[in-house]
CSV table of C-alpha atoms in Angstrom, one decimal:
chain,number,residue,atom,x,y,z
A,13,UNK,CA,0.0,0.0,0.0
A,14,UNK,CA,1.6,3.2,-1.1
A,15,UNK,CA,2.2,6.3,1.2
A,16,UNK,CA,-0.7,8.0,-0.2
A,17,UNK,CA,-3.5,5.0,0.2
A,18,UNK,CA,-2.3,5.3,3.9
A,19,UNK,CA,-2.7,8.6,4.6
A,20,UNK,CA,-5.7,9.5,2.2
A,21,UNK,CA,-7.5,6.6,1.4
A,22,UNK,CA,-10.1,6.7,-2.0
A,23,UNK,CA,-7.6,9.5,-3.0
A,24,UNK,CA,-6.5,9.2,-7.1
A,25,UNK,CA,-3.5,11.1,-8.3
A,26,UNK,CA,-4.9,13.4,-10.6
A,27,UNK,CA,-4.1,17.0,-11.8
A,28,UNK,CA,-7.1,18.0,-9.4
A,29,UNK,CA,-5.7,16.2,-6.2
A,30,UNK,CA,-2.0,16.6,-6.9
A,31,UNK,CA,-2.3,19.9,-4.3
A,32,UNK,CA,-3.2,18.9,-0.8
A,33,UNK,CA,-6.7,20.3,0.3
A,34,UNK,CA,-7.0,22.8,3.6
A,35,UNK,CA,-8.7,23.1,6.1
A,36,UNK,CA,-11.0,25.8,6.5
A,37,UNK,CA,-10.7,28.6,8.3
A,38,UNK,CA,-14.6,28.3,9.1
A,39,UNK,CA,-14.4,24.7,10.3
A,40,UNK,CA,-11.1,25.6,12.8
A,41,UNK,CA,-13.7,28.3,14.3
A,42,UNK,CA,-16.2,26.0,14.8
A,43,UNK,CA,-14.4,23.7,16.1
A,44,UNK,CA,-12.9,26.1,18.8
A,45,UNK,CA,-16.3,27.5,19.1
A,46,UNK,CA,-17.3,23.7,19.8
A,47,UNK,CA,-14.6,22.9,22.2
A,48,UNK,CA,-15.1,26.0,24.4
A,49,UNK,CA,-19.3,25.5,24.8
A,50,UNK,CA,-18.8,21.7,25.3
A,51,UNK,CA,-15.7,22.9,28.0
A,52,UNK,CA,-18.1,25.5,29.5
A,53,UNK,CA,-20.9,23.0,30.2
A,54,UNK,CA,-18.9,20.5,31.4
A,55,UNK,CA,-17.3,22.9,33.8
A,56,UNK,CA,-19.5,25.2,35.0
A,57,UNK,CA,-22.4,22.7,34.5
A,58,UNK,CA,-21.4,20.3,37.1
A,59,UNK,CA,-19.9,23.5,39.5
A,60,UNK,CA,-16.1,21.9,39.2
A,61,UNK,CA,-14.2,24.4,38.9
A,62,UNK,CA,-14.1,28.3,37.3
A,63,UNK,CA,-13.0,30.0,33.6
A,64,UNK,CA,-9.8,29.1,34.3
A,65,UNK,CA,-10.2,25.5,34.4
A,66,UNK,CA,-12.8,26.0,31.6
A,67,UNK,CA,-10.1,27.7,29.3
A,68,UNK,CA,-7.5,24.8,30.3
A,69,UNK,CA,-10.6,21.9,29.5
A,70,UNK,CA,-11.4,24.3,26.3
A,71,UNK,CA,-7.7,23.6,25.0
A,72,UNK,CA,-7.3,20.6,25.2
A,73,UNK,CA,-10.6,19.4,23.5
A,74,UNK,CA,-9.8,22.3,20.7
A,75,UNK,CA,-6.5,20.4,20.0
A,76,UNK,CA,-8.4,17.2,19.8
A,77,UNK,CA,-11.2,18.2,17.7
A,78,UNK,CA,-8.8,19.8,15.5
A,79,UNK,CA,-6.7,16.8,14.8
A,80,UNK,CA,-9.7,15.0,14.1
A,81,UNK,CA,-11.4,17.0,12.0
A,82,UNK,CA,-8.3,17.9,9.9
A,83,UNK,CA,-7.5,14.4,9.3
A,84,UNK,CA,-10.6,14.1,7.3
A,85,UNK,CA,-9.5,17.2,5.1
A,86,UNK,CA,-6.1,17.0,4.8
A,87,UNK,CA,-4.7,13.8,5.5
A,88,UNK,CA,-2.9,12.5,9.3
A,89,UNK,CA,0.3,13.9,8.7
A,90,UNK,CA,-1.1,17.2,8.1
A,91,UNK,CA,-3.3,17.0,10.8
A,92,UNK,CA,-0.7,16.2,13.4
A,93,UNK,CA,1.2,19.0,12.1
A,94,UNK,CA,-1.8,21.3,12.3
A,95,UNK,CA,-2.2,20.4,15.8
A,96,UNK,CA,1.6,20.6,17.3
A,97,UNK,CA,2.0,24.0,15.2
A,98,UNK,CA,-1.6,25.6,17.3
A,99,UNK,CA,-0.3,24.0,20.6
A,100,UNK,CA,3.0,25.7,20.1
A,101,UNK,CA,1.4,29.2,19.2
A,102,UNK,CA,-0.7,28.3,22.2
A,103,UNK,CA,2.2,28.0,24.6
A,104,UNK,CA,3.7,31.1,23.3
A,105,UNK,CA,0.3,33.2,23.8
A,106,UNK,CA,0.2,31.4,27.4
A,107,UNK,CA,3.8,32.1,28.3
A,108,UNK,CA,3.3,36.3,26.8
A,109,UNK,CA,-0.1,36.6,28.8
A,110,UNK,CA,1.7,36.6,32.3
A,111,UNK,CA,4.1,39.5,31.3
A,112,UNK,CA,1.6,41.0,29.4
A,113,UNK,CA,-0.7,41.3,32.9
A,114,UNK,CA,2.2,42.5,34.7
A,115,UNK,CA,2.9,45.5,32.2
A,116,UNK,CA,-0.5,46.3,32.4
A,117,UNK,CA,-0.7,46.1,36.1
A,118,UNK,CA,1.8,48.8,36.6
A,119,UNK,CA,0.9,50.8,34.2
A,120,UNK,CA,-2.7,51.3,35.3
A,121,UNK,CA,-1.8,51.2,39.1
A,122,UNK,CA,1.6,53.1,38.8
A,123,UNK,CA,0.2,56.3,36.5
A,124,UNK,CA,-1.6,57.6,39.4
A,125,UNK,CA,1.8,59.2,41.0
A,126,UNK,CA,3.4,59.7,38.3
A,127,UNK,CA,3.9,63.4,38.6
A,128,UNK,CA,6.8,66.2,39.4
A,129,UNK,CA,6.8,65.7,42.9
A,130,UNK,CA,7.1,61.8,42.7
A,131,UNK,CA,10.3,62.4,41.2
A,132,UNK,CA,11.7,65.6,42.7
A,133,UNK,CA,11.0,64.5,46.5
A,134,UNK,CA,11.9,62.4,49.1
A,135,UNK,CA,9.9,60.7,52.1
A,136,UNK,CA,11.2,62.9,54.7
A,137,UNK,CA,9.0,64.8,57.1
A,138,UNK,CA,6.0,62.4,55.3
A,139,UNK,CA,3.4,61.2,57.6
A,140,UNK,CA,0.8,59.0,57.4
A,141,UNK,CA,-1.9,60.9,56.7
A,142,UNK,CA,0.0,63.2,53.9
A,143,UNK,CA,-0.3,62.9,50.1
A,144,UNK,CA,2.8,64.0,48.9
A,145,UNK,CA,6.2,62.1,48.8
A,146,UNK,CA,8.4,60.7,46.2
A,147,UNK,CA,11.3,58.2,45.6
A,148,UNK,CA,14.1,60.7,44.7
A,149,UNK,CA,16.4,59.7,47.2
A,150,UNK,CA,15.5,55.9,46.2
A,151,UNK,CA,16.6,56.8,42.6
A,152,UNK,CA,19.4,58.8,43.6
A,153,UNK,CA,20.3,55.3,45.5
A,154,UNK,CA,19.8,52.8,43.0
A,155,UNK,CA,21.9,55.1,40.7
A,156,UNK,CA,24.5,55.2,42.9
A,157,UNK,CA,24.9,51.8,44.4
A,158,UNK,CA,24.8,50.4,40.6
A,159,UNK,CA,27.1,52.9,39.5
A,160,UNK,CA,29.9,51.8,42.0
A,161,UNK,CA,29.0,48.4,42.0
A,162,UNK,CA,29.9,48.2,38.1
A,163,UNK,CA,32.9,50.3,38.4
A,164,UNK,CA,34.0,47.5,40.4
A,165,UNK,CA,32.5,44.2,39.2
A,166,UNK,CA,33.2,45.2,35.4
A,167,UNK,CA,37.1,44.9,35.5
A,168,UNK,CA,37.7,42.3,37.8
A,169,UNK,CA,35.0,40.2,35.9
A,170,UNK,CA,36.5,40.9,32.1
A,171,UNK,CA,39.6,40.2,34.0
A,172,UNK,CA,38.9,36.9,35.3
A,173,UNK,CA,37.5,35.7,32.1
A,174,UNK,CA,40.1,36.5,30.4
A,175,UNK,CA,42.4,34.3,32.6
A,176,UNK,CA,40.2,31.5,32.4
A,177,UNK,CA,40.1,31.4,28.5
A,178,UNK,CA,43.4,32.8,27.4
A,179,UNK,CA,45.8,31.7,30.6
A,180,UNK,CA,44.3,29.2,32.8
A,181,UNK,CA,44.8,25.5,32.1
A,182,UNK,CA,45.0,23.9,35.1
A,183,UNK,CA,43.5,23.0,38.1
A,184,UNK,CA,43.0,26.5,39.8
A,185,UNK,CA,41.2,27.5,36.9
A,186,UNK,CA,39.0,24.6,37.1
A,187,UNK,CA,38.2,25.7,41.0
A,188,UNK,CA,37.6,29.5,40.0
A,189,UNK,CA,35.2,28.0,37.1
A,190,UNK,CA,33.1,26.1,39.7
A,191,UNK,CA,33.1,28.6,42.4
A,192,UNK,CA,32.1,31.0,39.4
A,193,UNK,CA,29.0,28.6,38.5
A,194,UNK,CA,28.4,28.6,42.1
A,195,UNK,CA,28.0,32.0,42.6
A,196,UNK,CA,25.6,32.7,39.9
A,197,UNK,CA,22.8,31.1,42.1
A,198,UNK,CA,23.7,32.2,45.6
A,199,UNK,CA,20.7,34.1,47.1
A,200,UNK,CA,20.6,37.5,47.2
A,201,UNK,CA,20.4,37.9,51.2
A,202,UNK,CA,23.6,35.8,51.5
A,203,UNK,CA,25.6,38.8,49.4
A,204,UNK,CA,24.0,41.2,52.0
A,205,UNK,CA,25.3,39.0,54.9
A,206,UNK,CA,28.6,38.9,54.0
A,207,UNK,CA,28.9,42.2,53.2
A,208,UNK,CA,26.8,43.4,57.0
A,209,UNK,CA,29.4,41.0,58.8
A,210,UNK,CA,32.9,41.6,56.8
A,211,UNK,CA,32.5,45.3,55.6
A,212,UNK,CA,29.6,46.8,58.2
A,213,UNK,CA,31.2,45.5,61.2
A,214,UNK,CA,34.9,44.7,61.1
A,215,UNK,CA,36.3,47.1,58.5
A,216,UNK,CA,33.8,50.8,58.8
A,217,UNK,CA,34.4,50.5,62.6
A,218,UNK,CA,37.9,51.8,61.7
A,219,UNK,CA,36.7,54.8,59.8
A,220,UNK,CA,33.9,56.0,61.9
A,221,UNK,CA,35.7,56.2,65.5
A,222,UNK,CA,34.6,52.6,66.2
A,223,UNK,CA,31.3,52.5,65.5
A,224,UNK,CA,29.6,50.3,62.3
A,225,UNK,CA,28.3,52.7,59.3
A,226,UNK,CA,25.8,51.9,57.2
A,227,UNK,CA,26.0,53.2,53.7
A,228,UNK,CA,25.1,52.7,49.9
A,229,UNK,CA,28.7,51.9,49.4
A,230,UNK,CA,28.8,49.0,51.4
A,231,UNK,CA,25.3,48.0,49.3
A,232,UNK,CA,27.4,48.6,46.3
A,233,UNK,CA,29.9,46.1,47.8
A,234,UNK,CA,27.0,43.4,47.9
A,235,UNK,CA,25.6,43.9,44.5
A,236,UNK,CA,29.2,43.2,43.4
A,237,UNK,CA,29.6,40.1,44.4
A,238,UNK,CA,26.0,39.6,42.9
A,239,UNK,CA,27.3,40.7,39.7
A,240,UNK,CA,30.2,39.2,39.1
A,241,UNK,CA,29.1,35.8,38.3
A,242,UNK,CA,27.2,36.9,36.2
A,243,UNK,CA,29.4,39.4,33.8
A,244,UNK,CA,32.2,36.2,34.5
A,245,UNK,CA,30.6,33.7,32.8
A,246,UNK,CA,28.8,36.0,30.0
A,247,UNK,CA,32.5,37.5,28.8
A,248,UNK,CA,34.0,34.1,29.4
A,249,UNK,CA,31.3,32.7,26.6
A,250,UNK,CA,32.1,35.6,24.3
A,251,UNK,CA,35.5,35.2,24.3
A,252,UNK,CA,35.6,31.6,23.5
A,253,UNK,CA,33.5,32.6,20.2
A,254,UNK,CA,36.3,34.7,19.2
A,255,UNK,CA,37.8,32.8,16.0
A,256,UNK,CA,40.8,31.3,16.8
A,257,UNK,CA,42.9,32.5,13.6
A,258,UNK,CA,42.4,35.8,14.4
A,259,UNK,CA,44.7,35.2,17.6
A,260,UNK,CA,46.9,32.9,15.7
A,261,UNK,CA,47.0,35.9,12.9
A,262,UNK,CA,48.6,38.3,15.3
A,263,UNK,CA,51.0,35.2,16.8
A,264,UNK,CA,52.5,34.7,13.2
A,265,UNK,CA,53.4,39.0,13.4
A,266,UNK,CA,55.2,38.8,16.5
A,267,UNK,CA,52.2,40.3,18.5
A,268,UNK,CA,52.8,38.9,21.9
A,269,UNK,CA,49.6,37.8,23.9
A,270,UNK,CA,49.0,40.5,25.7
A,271,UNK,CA,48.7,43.0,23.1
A,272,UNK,CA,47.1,40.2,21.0
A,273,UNK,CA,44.1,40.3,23.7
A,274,UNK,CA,43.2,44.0,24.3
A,275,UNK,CA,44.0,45.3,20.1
A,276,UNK,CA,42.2,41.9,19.1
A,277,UNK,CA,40.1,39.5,21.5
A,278,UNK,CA,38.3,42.3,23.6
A,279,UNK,CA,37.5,44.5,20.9
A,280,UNK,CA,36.2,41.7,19.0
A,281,UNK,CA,33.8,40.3,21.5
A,282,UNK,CA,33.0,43.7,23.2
A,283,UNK,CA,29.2,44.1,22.1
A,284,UNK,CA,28.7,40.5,23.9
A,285,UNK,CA,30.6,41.5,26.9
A,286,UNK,CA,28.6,44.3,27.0
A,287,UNK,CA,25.7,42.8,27.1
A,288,UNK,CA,26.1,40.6,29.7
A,289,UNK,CA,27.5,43.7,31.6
A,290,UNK,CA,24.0,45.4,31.2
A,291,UNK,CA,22.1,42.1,32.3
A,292,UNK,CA,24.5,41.9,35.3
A,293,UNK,CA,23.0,46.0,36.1
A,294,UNK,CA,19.7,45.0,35.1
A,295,UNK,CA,20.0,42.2,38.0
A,296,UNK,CA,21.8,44.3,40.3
A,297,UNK,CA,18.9,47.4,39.8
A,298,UNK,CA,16.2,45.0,41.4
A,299,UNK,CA,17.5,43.6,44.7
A,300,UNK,CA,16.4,44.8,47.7
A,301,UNK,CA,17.7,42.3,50.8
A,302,UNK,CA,21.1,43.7,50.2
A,303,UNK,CA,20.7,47.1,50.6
A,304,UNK,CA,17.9,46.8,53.3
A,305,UNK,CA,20.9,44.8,55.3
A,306,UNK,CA,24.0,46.9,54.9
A,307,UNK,CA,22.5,50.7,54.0
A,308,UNK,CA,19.3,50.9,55.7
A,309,UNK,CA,16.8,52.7,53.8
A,310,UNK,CA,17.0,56.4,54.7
A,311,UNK,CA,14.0,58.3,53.9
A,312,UNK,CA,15.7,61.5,53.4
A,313,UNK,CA,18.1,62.3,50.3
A,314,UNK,CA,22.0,61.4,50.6
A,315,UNK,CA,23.9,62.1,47.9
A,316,UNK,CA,26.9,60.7,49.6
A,317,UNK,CA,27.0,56.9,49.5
A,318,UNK,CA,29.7,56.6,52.1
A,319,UNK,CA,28.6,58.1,54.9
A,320,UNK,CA,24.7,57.1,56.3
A,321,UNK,CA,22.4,55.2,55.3
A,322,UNK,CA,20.9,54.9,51.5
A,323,UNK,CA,17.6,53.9,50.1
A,324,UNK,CA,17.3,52.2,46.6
A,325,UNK,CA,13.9,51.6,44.5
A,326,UNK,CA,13.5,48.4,45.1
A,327,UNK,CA,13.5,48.6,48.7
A,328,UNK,CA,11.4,51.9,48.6
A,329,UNK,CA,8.8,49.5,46.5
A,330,UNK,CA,9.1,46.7,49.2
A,331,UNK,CA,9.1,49.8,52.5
A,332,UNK,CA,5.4,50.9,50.6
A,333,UNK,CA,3.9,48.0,50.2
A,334,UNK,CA,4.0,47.5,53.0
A,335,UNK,CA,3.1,50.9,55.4
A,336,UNK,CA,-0.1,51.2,57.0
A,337,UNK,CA,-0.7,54.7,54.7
A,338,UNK,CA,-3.7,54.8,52.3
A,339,UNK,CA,-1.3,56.6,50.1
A,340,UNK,CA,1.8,53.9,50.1
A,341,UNK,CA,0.5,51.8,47.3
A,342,UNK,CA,0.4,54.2,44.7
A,343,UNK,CA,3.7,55.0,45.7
A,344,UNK,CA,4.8,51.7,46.0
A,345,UNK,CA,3.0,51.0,42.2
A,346,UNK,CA,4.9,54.1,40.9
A,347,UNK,CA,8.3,53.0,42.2
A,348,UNK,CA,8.1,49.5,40.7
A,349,UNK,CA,6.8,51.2,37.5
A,350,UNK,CA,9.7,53.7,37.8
A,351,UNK,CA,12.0,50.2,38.4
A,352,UNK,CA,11.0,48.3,35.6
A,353,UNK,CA,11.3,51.1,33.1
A,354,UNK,CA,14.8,51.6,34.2
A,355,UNK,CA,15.2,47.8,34.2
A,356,UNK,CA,13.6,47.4,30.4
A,357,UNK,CA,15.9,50.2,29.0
A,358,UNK,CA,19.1,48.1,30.2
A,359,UNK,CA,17.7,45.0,28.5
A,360,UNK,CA,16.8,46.8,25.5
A,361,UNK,CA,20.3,48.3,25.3
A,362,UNK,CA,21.3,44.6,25.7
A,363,UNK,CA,19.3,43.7,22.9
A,364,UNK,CA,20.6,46.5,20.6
A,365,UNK,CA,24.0,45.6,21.3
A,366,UNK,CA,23.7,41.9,20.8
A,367,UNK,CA,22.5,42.4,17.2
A,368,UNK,CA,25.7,44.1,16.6
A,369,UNK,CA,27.2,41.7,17.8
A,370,UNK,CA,29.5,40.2,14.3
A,371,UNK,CA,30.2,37.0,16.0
A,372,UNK,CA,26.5,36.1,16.2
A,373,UNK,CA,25.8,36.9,12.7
């Protein structure tokens, strides 16, 4: 029995039937149409369970209906391929619909203090009962903090990829690549620990006549270590995709390796080190058990990240949510708007960058 006798039995190879018949748009909606009434009174008919459960039920008899009904139109193989093509578009519309809720969230919710004096004021001298109050010193925080954690993270992390792909060979290289991979999971609120108990209260005793001193640098020094991993392993990656003639190229001219790495190697896989730089900031922008541990959320502007305490947006959002004020959501919604935005330009610059990228190409 030949191929076709199998798959579309009664079928004749003729000029009319030599292109394979679709299936109606018309008959896909009805079938959908079919699958979420049958779904509905199943559900809601015998009280089960709610239009969740009847969207879930509505699925999964769509999929069923739809293999079966294209089979008689277009043949088994066309139906199976029908049906794992709508379940895939399915699981992407399922997987967007989540982010989708939470843009929509805070933009509805966050709007509402979205003004001047959101953005040009602080929470000091705020009570309960008053209106006004904005996250200025939490932005001025987050900038900060960030802005000193990369100054440090970014060269010691392009510099210990760059041992680990052009230098190291043995064993200790094999350590600092698993303690590397270890580090890219560790927990937020273990980088604030180490930081409260090595930097908070052993070392700033010695610069503040004995006493500990919180400050944004010493959060700074937290969402380091938070961000190395991370900016470690990403350069690391891009620097292994770096075509090995081009370092050979500059061997055969006498270029020795060092040169060979920063007129060569780095600029060659800077867009990708870059991006994994802005992801590492895009991470480091959103914690909030670090600098809640080591800088204390002040409520009043400090421009000075190494003396008092220092606030942050993401622990302004956190402080909001929850205060007893009817007045502190919208605050708090503002702030994670406020976050997010700041958050969604870094991965867009990532983006950007990463299609630049000539290596990827």
């Amino acid at each position: 029995m030949s191929l076709l006798d199998r798959e579309m039995p009664g079928v004749v190879m003729t000029p009319d039937n030599i292109r394979s018949r679709k299936f109606p748009l018309a008959a896909n909606l009805a079938v959908a149409a079919a699958a979420i009434v049958l779904s509905a009174a199943v559900v809601l008919g015998t009280g089960v369970g709610n239009w969740v459960l009847v969207a879930v039920l509505a699925g999964v008899l769509y999929l069923v209906g739809l293999n079966v009904a294209a089979a008689r139109v277009e043949g088994k193989r066309a139906a199976r391929n029908r049906m794992w093509q709508t379940a895939i578009y399915t699981a992407c519309v399922l997987a967007v619909l989540p982010l989708a809720s939470v843009v929509w969230t805070l933009v509805s919710k966050g709007v509402e203090r979205l003004d001047g004096d959101f953005f040009g004021s602080s929470m000091a001298n705020i009570g309960a009962r008053d209106a006004n109050g904005g996250a200025y010193h939490a932005i001025i925080g987050t900038l900060e903090q960030v802005g000193i954690a990369t100054l440090f993270a970014v060269p010691l992390g392009v510099l210990g990829a760059i041992y680990l792909v052009e230098y190291g060979k043995g064993r200790f290289a094999g350590t600092v690549r698993f303690f590397v991979d270890v580090m890219t999971g560790i927990p937020s609120i273990v980088a604030g620990l180490f930081v409260l108990s090595f930097w908070v209260l052993i070392v700033s005793p010695w610069f503040n006549d004995g006493n500990p001193q919180y400050s944004g640098f010493a959060a700074a020094l937290a969402l380091t270590v938070l961000m190395l991993p991370t900016i470690v392993r990403s350069t690391e990656e891009m620097l292994r995709l770096v075509p090995g003639p081009l370092r050979e190229g500059a061997y055969a001219l006498g270029v020795p390796q060092w040169k060979t790495i920063i007129k060569v190697v780095l600029p060659t896989a800077a867009p990708g080190i870059v991006t994994g730089v802005m992801l590492a900031i895009a991470r480091a922008a959103g914690e909030t058990a670090p600098v809640l541990l080591v800088a204390g959320g002040l409520a009043r502007i400090n421009f000075d990240p190494f003396s008092g305490g220092q606030s942050s947006l993401a622990l302004y959002v956190f402080q909001q949510a929850g205060d007893a004020s009817k007045y502190a959501p919208a605050r708090a919604w503002t702030a994670a708007l406020t976050l997010v935005a700041l958050v969604l330009i870094f991965t867009i610059g990532a983006k950007l960058l990463a299609r630049r990228n000539k290596l990827t190409r």
